[in-house]
Short mmCIF file of C-alpha atoms and ligand atoms in Angstrom, two decimals:
data_model
loop_
_atom_site.label_atom_id
_atom_site.label_comp_id
_atom_site.label_asym_id
_atom_site.label_seq_id
_atom_site.Cartn_x
_atom_site.Cartn_y
_atom_site.Cartn_z
CA ALA A 12 -10.97 33.48 13.43
CA LEU A 13 -7.99 34.51 11.35
CA THR A 14 -8.36 37.61 9.23
CA GLY A 15 -6.48 39.25 6.36
CA ALA A 16 -3.23 37.72 5.14
CA ALA A 17 -3.20 35.07 7.87
CA ALA A 18 -6.53 33.70 6.63
CA ARG A 19 -5.32 33.50 3.02
CA PRO A 20 -1.74 32.25 3.32
CA LEU A 21 -1.66 30.93 -0.27
CA THR A 22 -2.36 34.34 -1.83
CA GLY A 23 -0.13 34.75 -4.88
CA ARG A 24 0.47 30.98 -5.20
CA ARG A 25 -0.66 29.15 -8.30
CA ALA A 26 -2.06 25.63 -7.99
CA ILE A 27 -3.06 22.95 -10.49
CA VAL A 28 -5.49 20.27 -9.33
CA THR A 29 -6.48 17.29 -11.49
CA ALA A 30 -9.78 15.61 -10.66
CA GLY A 31 -12.39 13.14 -11.84
CA PRO A 32 -11.90 10.28 -14.26
CA THR A 33 -10.58 10.46 -17.78
CA ALA A 34 -12.59 9.02 -20.66
CA GLU A 35 -10.82 7.32 -23.53
CA PRO A 36 -12.81 6.81 -26.75
CA ILE A 37 -13.07 3.44 -28.45
CA ASP A 38 -15.13 4.91 -31.27
CA PRO A 39 -17.41 7.97 -31.51
CA VAL A 40 -20.00 6.47 -29.14
CA ARG A 41 -18.05 4.21 -26.76
CA LEU A 42 -15.40 4.84 -24.18
CA ILE A 43 -13.25 3.37 -21.40
CA THR A 44 -13.28 5.19 -18.09
CA ASN A 45 -12.61 4.86 -14.35
CA ARG A 46 -14.82 5.10 -11.30
CA SER A 47 -14.33 8.57 -9.84
CA SER A 48 -16.90 11.07 -8.59
CA GLY A 49 -14.38 13.93 -8.57
CA LYS A 50 -15.54 14.90 -5.06
CA GLN A 51 -12.14 14.77 -3.36
CA GLY A 52 -10.34 16.70 -6.10
CA TYR A 53 -13.03 19.37 -6.29
CA ALA A 54 -12.96 19.76 -2.51
CA ILE A 55 -9.17 20.23 -2.62
CA ALA A 56 -9.43 22.83 -5.38
CA GLN A 57 -12.02 24.67 -3.30
CA ALA A 58 -9.95 24.45 -0.09
CA LEU A 59 -6.82 25.78 -1.82
CA ALA A 60 -8.82 28.66 -3.32
CA ALA A 61 -10.28 29.42 0.13
CA LEU A 62 -6.70 29.89 1.37
CA GLY A 63 -6.08 32.40 -1.42
CA ALA A 64 -4.44 30.22 -4.10
CA ASP A 65 -5.05 30.87 -7.79
CA VAL A 66 -6.42 27.44 -8.73
CA THR A 67 -6.75 25.76 -12.13
CA LEU A 68 -8.92 22.65 -11.79
CA VAL A 69 -8.28 20.29 -14.71
CA SER A 70 -11.25 17.97 -14.62
CA GLY A 71 -12.41 14.91 -16.47
CA PRO A 72 -16.16 14.32 -16.84
CA THR A 73 -18.01 14.67 -13.51
CA ALA A 74 -21.48 15.70 -12.38
CA LEU A 75 -20.08 18.45 -10.13
CA PRO A 76 -20.36 22.23 -10.55
CA ALA A 77 -17.07 24.17 -10.64
CA PRO A 78 -16.29 25.51 -7.16
CA ALA A 79 -16.66 29.31 -6.90
CA GLY A 80 -13.41 31.16 -7.50
CA VAL A 81 -11.74 28.22 -9.26
CA ALA A 82 -10.88 28.18 -12.98
CA ARG A 83 -12.05 24.83 -14.35
CA VAL A 84 -10.67 23.38 -17.57
CA ALA A 85 -12.85 20.50 -18.76
CA VAL A 86 -11.06 17.62 -20.49
CA GLU A 87 -11.89 14.07 -21.49
CA THR A 88 -8.75 12.08 -22.22
CA ALA A 89 -5.49 11.66 -20.29
CA ARG A 90 -3.61 13.32 -23.11
CA GLU A 91 -5.93 16.34 -22.95
CA MET A 92 -5.51 16.41 -19.16
CA LEU A 93 -1.72 16.44 -19.48
CA ALA A 94 -1.82 19.20 -22.13
CA ALA A 95 -4.10 21.34 -19.92
CA CYS A 96 -1.79 20.86 -16.93
CA GLU A 97 1.28 21.80 -18.96
CA ALA A 98 -0.55 24.87 -20.28
CA ALA A 99 -1.25 25.89 -16.66
CA LEU A 100 2.47 25.89 -15.77
CA PRO A 101 4.29 27.57 -14.12
CA ALA A 102 2.65 26.77 -10.80
CA ASP A 103 3.81 26.47 -7.20
CA ILE A 104 1.61 23.51 -6.34
CA ALA A 105 0.25 20.50 -8.26
CA VAL A 106 -2.19 18.08 -6.67
CA CYS A 107 -3.03 15.11 -8.90
CA VAL A 108 -6.26 13.60 -7.68
CA ALA A 109 -7.62 12.42 -11.02
CA ALA A 110 -8.34 8.74 -11.66
CA VAL A 111 -6.51 8.72 -14.98
CA ALA A 112 -7.20 5.79 -17.31
CA ASP A 113 -3.91 3.89 -17.44
CA TRP A 114 -4.56 2.75 -21.02
CA ARG A 115 -6.46 4.00 -24.06
CA PRO A 116 -7.65 2.18 -27.16
CA GLU A 117 -4.87 2.27 -29.72
CA SER A 118 -6.70 3.76 -32.64
CA LEU A 119 -9.96 5.63 -32.57
CA GLY A 120 -12.16 4.49 -35.42
CA ALA A 121 -13.81 7.43 -37.16
CA GLN A 122 -17.00 5.43 -37.46
CA LYS A 123 -19.08 3.49 -34.97
CA ILE A 124 -18.02 -0.14 -34.80
CA LYS A 125 -21.04 -2.27 -35.81
CA LYS A 126 -22.05 -5.60 -34.33
CA GLY A 127 -21.40 -8.06 -37.08
CA ASP A 128 -20.84 -11.72 -37.46
CA GLY A 129 -17.15 -11.23 -36.76
CA GLY A 130 -17.86 -11.42 -33.01
CA PRO A 131 -16.70 -8.82 -30.48
CA PRO A 132 -13.92 -6.58 -31.86
CA PRO A 133 -10.50 -6.80 -30.22
CA ILE A 134 -9.55 -3.54 -28.51
CA SER A 135 -5.82 -3.10 -28.27
CA LEU A 136 -4.65 -0.71 -25.61
CA VAL A 137 -1.65 1.59 -25.31
CA GLU A 138 -0.38 3.23 -22.12
CA ASN A 139 -1.38 6.79 -21.34
CA PRO A 140 1.10 9.45 -20.21
CA ASP A 141 1.56 9.70 -16.44
CA ILE A 142 0.57 13.25 -15.57
CA LEU A 143 1.88 13.16 -11.99
CA ALA A 144 5.26 11.75 -13.10
CA THR A 145 5.48 14.23 -15.97
CA LEU A 146 4.76 17.24 -13.72
CA SER A 147 7.26 15.87 -11.17
CA LYS A 148 10.07 16.00 -13.69
CA ALA A 149 8.95 19.03 -15.70
CA LYS A 150 11.43 21.80 -16.40
CA ALA A 151 8.99 24.20 -14.72
CA ARG A 152 8.35 21.72 -11.90
CA PRO A 153 5.96 23.02 -9.25
CA ALA A 154 7.77 23.38 -5.91
CA LEU A 155 5.31 20.96 -4.31
CA VAL A 156 3.87 18.02 -6.25
CA VAL A 157 1.30 15.83 -4.50
CA GLY A 158 -0.19 12.58 -5.78
CA PHE A 159 -2.94 10.30 -4.56
CA ALA A 160 -2.89 6.54 -4.35
CA ALA A 161 -6.08 4.58 -3.96
CA GLU A 162 -5.14 1.13 -2.73
CA THR A 163 -7.01 -1.88 -1.45
CA ASN A 164 -4.11 -3.59 0.33
CA ASP A 165 -0.59 -2.83 1.67
CA VAL A 166 -1.58 0.83 1.39
CA GLU A 167 1.56 2.39 2.83
CA ALA A 168 4.05 0.18 1.00
CA HIS A 169 2.33 0.84 -2.32
CA ALA A 170 2.22 4.58 -1.56
CA ARG A 171 5.92 4.72 -0.75
CA ALA A 172 6.78 2.84 -3.96
CA LYS A 173 4.65 5.32 -5.96
CA LEU A 174 6.36 8.28 -4.29
CA ASP A 175 9.75 6.97 -5.43
CA ARG A 176 8.62 5.91 -8.90
CA LYS A 177 6.85 9.14 -9.78
CA GLY A 178 9.22 11.60 -8.11
CA CYS A 179 6.51 13.57 -6.33
CA ASP A 180 6.87 15.08 -2.85
CA TRP A 181 3.86 13.62 -1.05
CA ILE A 182 1.43 10.80 -1.71
CA VAL A 183 -1.97 10.95 -0.09
CA ALA A 184 -2.68 7.26 0.40
CA ASN A 185 -6.32 6.40 0.38
CA ASP A 186 -7.61 3.06 1.66
CA VAL A 187 -10.46 2.25 -0.71
CA SER A 188 -11.11 -1.09 0.94
CA VAL A 189 -12.88 1.01 3.61
CA GLN A 190 -16.60 0.67 2.97
CA GLY A 191 -18.20 3.73 1.39
CA THR A 192 -14.99 5.43 0.23
CA MET A 193 -15.52 5.13 -3.52
CA GLY A 194 -18.13 7.75 -4.42
CA GLY A 195 -18.83 8.39 -0.74
CA ASP A 196 -18.33 11.52 1.35
CA ASP A 197 -15.63 10.26 3.73
CA ASN A 198 -11.96 9.41 3.24
CA ALA A 199 -9.39 7.66 5.42
CA VAL A 200 -5.93 8.83 4.28
CA ALA A 201 -2.27 8.84 5.24
CA ILE A 202 0.26 11.41 4.02
CA VAL A 203 3.42 9.67 2.84
CA SER A 204 6.57 11.70 2.19
CA LYS A 205 10.31 11.06 2.24
CA GLY A 206 10.21 12.26 5.84
CA GLY A 207 7.75 9.61 6.97
CA ILE A 208 4.08 8.90 7.29
CA GLU A 209 1.21 10.72 8.96
CA ARG A 210 -2.10 8.92 9.43
CA TRP A 211 -5.27 10.99 9.50
CA GLU A 212 -8.54 9.93 11.04
CA ARG A 213 -11.40 9.07 8.71
CA ALA A 214 -13.16 12.34 7.89
CA PRO A 215 -15.49 13.89 5.34
CA LYS A 216 -13.74 14.60 2.02
CA ALA A 217 -14.24 18.36 2.55
CA GLU A 218 -12.41 18.11 5.90
CA VAL A 219 -9.58 16.04 4.38
CA ALA A 220 -9.33 18.74 1.70
CA ARG A 221 -9.12 21.55 4.27
CA ARG A 222 -6.45 19.70 6.25
CA LEU A 223 -4.42 19.04 3.11
CA ALA A 224 -4.70 22.68 2.00
CA ALA A 225 -3.61 23.82 5.47
CA ARG A 226 -0.64 21.44 5.37
CA ILE A 227 0.31 22.78 1.93
CA ALA A 228 0.10 26.35 3.27
CA ALA A 229 2.32 25.35 6.22
CA HIS A 230 4.85 23.92 3.76
CA PHE A 231 5.16 27.32 2.07
CA ALA A 232 5.07 29.36 5.31
N1 CTP B 330 -1.67 9.46 -12.29
C1 CTP B 330 -1.48 10.37 -13.32
N2 CTP B 330 -1.45 9.93 -14.62
C2 CTP B 330 -1.61 8.63 -14.91
C3 CTP B 330 -1.81 7.69 -13.86
C4 CTP B 330 -1.84 8.15 -12.56
O1 CTP B 330 -1.33 11.57 -13.03
N3 CTP B 330 -1.56 8.24 -16.16
C5 CTP B 330 -1.65 9.95 -10.91
C6 CTP B 330 -2.99 9.89 -10.19
O2 CTP B 330 -3.70 11.09 -10.38
C7 CTP B 330 -2.53 9.72 -8.74
C8 CTP B 330 -1.25 8.92 -8.84
O3 CTP B 330 -0.78 9.12 -10.18
O4 CTP B 330 -2.19 10.96 -8.17
C9 CTP B 330 -1.36 7.47 -8.57
O5 CTP B 330 -2.30 6.88 -9.44
P1 CTP B 330 -2.46 5.31 -9.44
O6 CTP B 330 -3.47 4.91 -10.45
O7 CTP B 330 -2.66 4.88 -8.01
O8 CTP B 330 -0.99 4.87 -9.88
P2 CTP B 330 -0.44 4.06 -11.10
O9 CTP B 330 0.98 4.46 -11.26
O10 CTP B 330 -1.31 4.22 -12.30
O11 CTP B 330 -0.45 2.57 -10.57
P3 CTP B 330 -1.59 1.43 -10.53
O12 CTP B 330 -2.85 1.97 -11.13
O13 CTP B 330 -1.02 0.29 -11.27
O14 CTP B 330 -1.75 1.12 -9.05
CA1 CA B 331 -3.56 3.78 -12.34
#
């Protein structure tokens, strides 16, 4: 086994990892959210920390404990997630794994909306900030910005389009049409960059995380 500096090649590097869903309030008791266990993002935060990185894990609501040696910042909304990421800059590495709600209810009522005879209330939505795109064009842009793309079809084409649109360096494309991926322990991914595509065998999320962390370390070596 590697020892000393070779075992912790990311020592002195700062990393931001977003994970979990965001939750967008409709009123004080109701919210809109996404399906996300947070498992893959937490595993990546842990794997980067294991290689010596100083990791800030910006997490939406999940049932997971913070990995040892990782600084977790708990947030709920996309706007809070963005603010926490910006507060964690400068960083060398950003890995955006969170399932951010694309939209939020336009105005949060201060009081609980009551069932009345008016029928169901209309909920008008506005677009949330794109955290990955914002970090990719930030003044203090991390040297390596990595996004995820969960797709059900045309995985690689969608991933490449996202890479261009968001201005990140790599997209980890995740085929969620594979049975058991959402909320499960395995992931089948491909790493898409300007340089091409690399397909990885289906593996436990912890193993995907270790491989990604090792590839990130190799990028900085
Ligand atoms: N992402 C983000 N902020 C958002 C939306 C997405 O940081 N408001 C990040 C995700 O964390 C992920 C990547 O962008 O790393 C791709 O997310 P995805 O939902 O697949 O992309 P969208 O651009 O929202 O496209 P769509 O949902 O329409 O496929
Ligand atoms: Ca989205």
